[in-house]
GROMACS .gro file of C-alpha atoms in nm:
model
  173
    1MET     CA    1   8.527   8.001   6.892
    2ASN     CA    2   8.690   8.336   6.820
    3ASN     CA    3   9.020   8.389   7.000
    4ASN     CA    4   8.916   8.740   7.106
    5ASN     CA    5   8.606   8.600   7.279
    6SER     CA    6   8.804   8.337   7.470
    7PHE     CA    7   9.051   8.607   7.575
    8SER     CA    8   8.774   8.830   7.707
    9VAL     CA    9   8.616   8.536   7.892
   10ARG     CA   10   8.954   8.455   8.042
   11ARG     CA   11   9.002   8.819   8.142
   12LEU     CA   12   8.654   8.831   8.294
   13ALA     CA   13   8.718   8.514   8.494
   14GLN     CA   14   9.056   8.638   8.617
   15MET     CA   15   8.912   8.976   8.713
   16ALA     CA   16   8.625   8.806   8.898
   17LEU     CA   17   8.871   8.592   9.093
   18LEU     CA   18   9.089   8.892   9.178
   19ILE     CA   19   8.782   9.092   9.288
   20ALA     CA   20   8.672   8.802   9.511
   21LEU     CA   21   9.024   8.774   9.655
   22GLU     CA   22   9.033   9.149   9.724
   23ILE     CA   23   8.700   9.127   9.910
   24ILE     CA   24   8.822   8.831  10.117
   25LEU     CA   25   9.153   8.998  10.206
   26SER     CA   26   8.990   9.331  10.280
   27ARG     CA   27   8.686   9.211  10.477
   28PHE     CA   28   8.795   8.888  10.644
   29VAL     CA   29   9.176   8.880  10.660
   30SER     CA   30   9.251   9.227  10.791
   31ILE     CA   31   9.299   9.420  11.110
   32ALA     CA   32   9.050   9.704  11.122
   33THR     CA   33   8.979   9.986  11.363
   34PRO     CA   34   8.751  10.282  11.295
   35ILE     CA   35   9.053  10.488  11.183
   36VAL     CA   36   9.306  10.239  11.042
   37LYS     CA   37   9.280   9.918  10.841
   38ILE     CA   38   9.577   9.689  10.775
   39SER     CA   39   9.538   9.424  10.505
   40PHE     CA   40   9.700   9.264  10.204
   41SER     CA   41   9.414   9.364   9.973
   42PHE     CA   42   9.663   9.570   9.772
   43LEU     CA   43   9.795   9.248   9.613
   44PRO     CA   44   9.488   9.164   9.399
   45LEU     CA   45   9.465   9.531   9.298
   46ALA     CA   46   9.830   9.529   9.192
   47ALA     CA   47   9.770   9.204   8.999
   48MET     CA   48   9.478   9.366   8.812
   49ALA     CA   49   9.701   9.664   8.735
   50ILE     CA   50   9.996   9.457   8.616
   51LEU     CA   51   9.783   9.227   8.402
   52TYR     CA   52   9.526   9.468   8.258
   53GLY     CA   53   9.622   9.831   8.320
   54PRO     CA   54   9.457  10.128   8.488
   55THR     CA   55   9.104  10.103   8.345
   56TYR     CA   56   9.045   9.743   8.450
   57ALA     CA   57   9.224   9.792   8.782
   58ALA     CA   58   9.011  10.097   8.862
   59ALA     CA   59   8.690   9.917   8.766
   60GLY     CA   60   8.788   9.603   8.956
   61ALA     CA   61   8.884   9.797   9.268
   62GLY     CA   62   8.561   9.997   9.260
   63ILE     CA   63   8.349   9.686   9.209
   64ALA     CA   64   8.533   9.503   9.488
   65ASP     CA   65   8.479   9.791   9.730
   66PHE     CA   66   8.111   9.827   9.642
   67LEU     CA   67   8.041   9.452   9.666
   68GLY     CA   68   8.241   9.417   9.987
   69ALA     CA   69   8.063   9.713  10.146
   70THR     CA   70   7.716   9.595  10.048
   71LEU     CA   71   7.757   9.220  10.103
   72PHE     CA   72   7.968   9.240  10.420
   73PRO     CA   73   7.902   9.584  10.573
   74VAL     CA   74   8.095   9.713  10.872
   75GLY     CA   75   7.898  10.037  10.870
   76PRO     CA   76   7.687  10.240  10.632
   77TYR     CA   77   7.794  10.247  10.268
   78PHE     CA   78   7.986  10.562  10.176
   79PRO     CA   79   8.065  10.614   9.804
   80GLY     CA   80   8.379  10.816   9.881
   81PHE     CA   81   8.562  10.498   9.978
   82THR     CA   82   8.461  10.340   9.647
   83LEU     CA   83   8.606  10.642   9.468
   84SER     CA   84   8.927  10.604   9.670
   85ALA     CA   85   8.943  10.234   9.579
   86ALA     CA   86   8.892  10.306   9.208
   87LEU     CA   87   9.159  10.577   9.214
   88THR     CA   88   9.396  10.335   9.390
   89GLY     CA   89   9.345  10.080   9.112
   90ALA     CA   90   9.399  10.347   8.848
   91VAL     CA   91   9.724  10.465   9.009
   92TYR     CA   92   9.856  10.109   9.038
   93GLY     CA   93   9.759  10.056   8.673
   94PHE     CA   94   9.925  10.375   8.556
   95PHE     CA   95  10.257  10.285   8.720
   96LEU     CA   96  10.260   9.905   8.687
   97GLN     CA   97  10.084   9.825   8.359
   98LYS     CA   98  10.252   9.630   8.079
   99ASN     CA   99  10.500   9.464   8.315
  100ARG     CA  100  10.676   9.790   8.400
  101VAL     CA  101  10.719   9.682   8.761
  102THR     CA  102  11.044   9.827   8.889
  103VAL     CA  103  11.131   9.926   9.243
  104GLY     CA  104  11.112  10.294   9.147
  105ARG     CA  105  10.775  10.270   8.969
  106THR     CA  106  10.631  10.056   9.248
  107LEU     CA  107  10.754  10.297   9.514
  108CYS     CA  108  10.606  10.593   9.321
  109ALA     CA  109  10.269  10.416   9.298
  110ILE     CA  110  10.272  10.338   9.670
  111LEU     CA  111  10.368  10.695   9.765
  112VAL     CA  112  10.103  10.854   9.542
  113ILE     CA  113   9.837  10.619   9.679
  114ASP     CA  114   9.942  10.660  10.042
  115ILE     CA  115   9.987  11.038  10.038
  116PHE     CA  116   9.705  11.154   9.812
  117ILE     CA  117   9.445  10.880   9.842
  118GLN     CA  118   9.496  10.718  10.184
  119LEU     CA  119   9.613  11.020  10.383
  120GLY     CA  120   9.421  11.274  10.175
  121LEU     CA  121   9.091  11.149  10.039
  122SER     CA  122   9.025  10.852  10.266
  123THR     CA  123   9.107  11.056  10.575
  124LEU     CA  124   8.868  11.324  10.450
  125TRP     CA  125   8.595  11.059  10.413
  126LEU     CA  126   8.661  10.940  10.768
  127VAL     CA  127   8.640  11.295  10.900
  128MET     CA  128   8.309  11.341  10.719
  129ILE     CA  129   8.146  11.025  10.854
  130THR     CA  130   8.295  11.016  11.206
  131ASP     CA  131   8.307  11.388  11.290
  132LYS     CA  132   8.661  11.343  11.420
  133ALA     CA  133   8.918  11.617  11.365
  134PHE     CA  134   9.150  11.569  11.067
  135LEU     CA  135   9.459  11.648  11.271
  136ALA     CA  136   9.354  11.400  11.539
  137ILE     CA  137   9.346  11.098  11.309
  138ILE     CA  138   9.614  11.181  11.053
  139PRO     CA  139   9.918  11.085  11.271
  140VAL     CA  140   9.795  10.727  11.326
  141ARG     CA  141   9.707  10.687  10.959
  142ALA     CA  142  10.047  10.829  10.855
  143MET     CA  143  10.231  10.580  11.078
  144LYS     CA  144  10.029  10.294  10.927
  145CYS     CA  145  10.109  10.411  10.573
  146ALA     CA  146  10.480  10.445  10.656
  147ALA     CA  147  10.491  10.098  10.811
  148MET     CA  148  10.316   9.943  10.510
  149ILE     CA  149  10.548  10.093  10.244
  150PRO     CA  150  10.818   9.822  10.264
  151ILE     CA  151  10.553   9.549  10.297
  152LYS     CA  152  10.373   9.672   9.985
  153LEU     CA  153  10.701   9.712   9.795
  154VAL     CA  154  10.820   9.358   9.870
  155GLY     CA  155  10.470   9.213   9.816
  156ILE     CA  156  10.420   9.373   9.476
  157LYS     CA  157  10.769   9.279   9.355
  158ALA     CA  158  10.710   8.918   9.467
  159LEU     CA  159  10.369   8.921   9.296
  160ASP     CA  160  10.527   9.045   8.974
  161SER     CA  161  10.784   8.766   8.987
  162VAL     CA  162  10.509   8.505   9.032
  163LEU     CA  163  10.305   8.652   8.746
  164LYS     CA  164  10.610   8.652   8.514
  165LEU     CA  165  10.691   8.293   8.607
  166THR     CA  166  10.331   8.190   8.547
  167ARG     CA  167  10.327   8.353   8.204
  168ARG     CA  168  10.656   8.191   8.106
  169THR     CA  169  10.534   7.851   8.221
  170ALA     CA  170  10.204   7.892   8.032
  171ALA     CA  171  10.388   8.004   7.716
  172ALA     CA  172  10.631   7.710   7.732
  173GLY     CA  173  10.358   7.450   7.792
   0.00000   0.00000   0.00000
């Protein structure tokens, strides 16, 4: 069997597992209100980004959001959230690809995602589907984003350490 084919099968299997993990963390292991959702679903997205870069992370995040929304709906499907998910994966991929996971790069990724995607786009989607005023829901969402910054930073750095250890162990054995 061609080595390129086995690599792509391996990548496909790993992406499928990370997508499934993202759906589980986002839909079943999270705290959700109509305005704010707290979960650890950023970890599989960061893993996709670290391992495969922005294109695969964006595709994986978009697929995970679409499948999660259609298989386990909590309301009507809205494609804006899928766009936000794909952009989140792309941003993680841009900053974290090729093992360039430093505190500074990770913090930049988190800030771009939180400010422009979570507080900007996703809040806009919520305003559109709930008819709530932007200024009424932004303070709660901003507090959630601020509280999650250190959690995301520590989580992604720990994830990177585990991925590096796994690669070293696989290379040695």
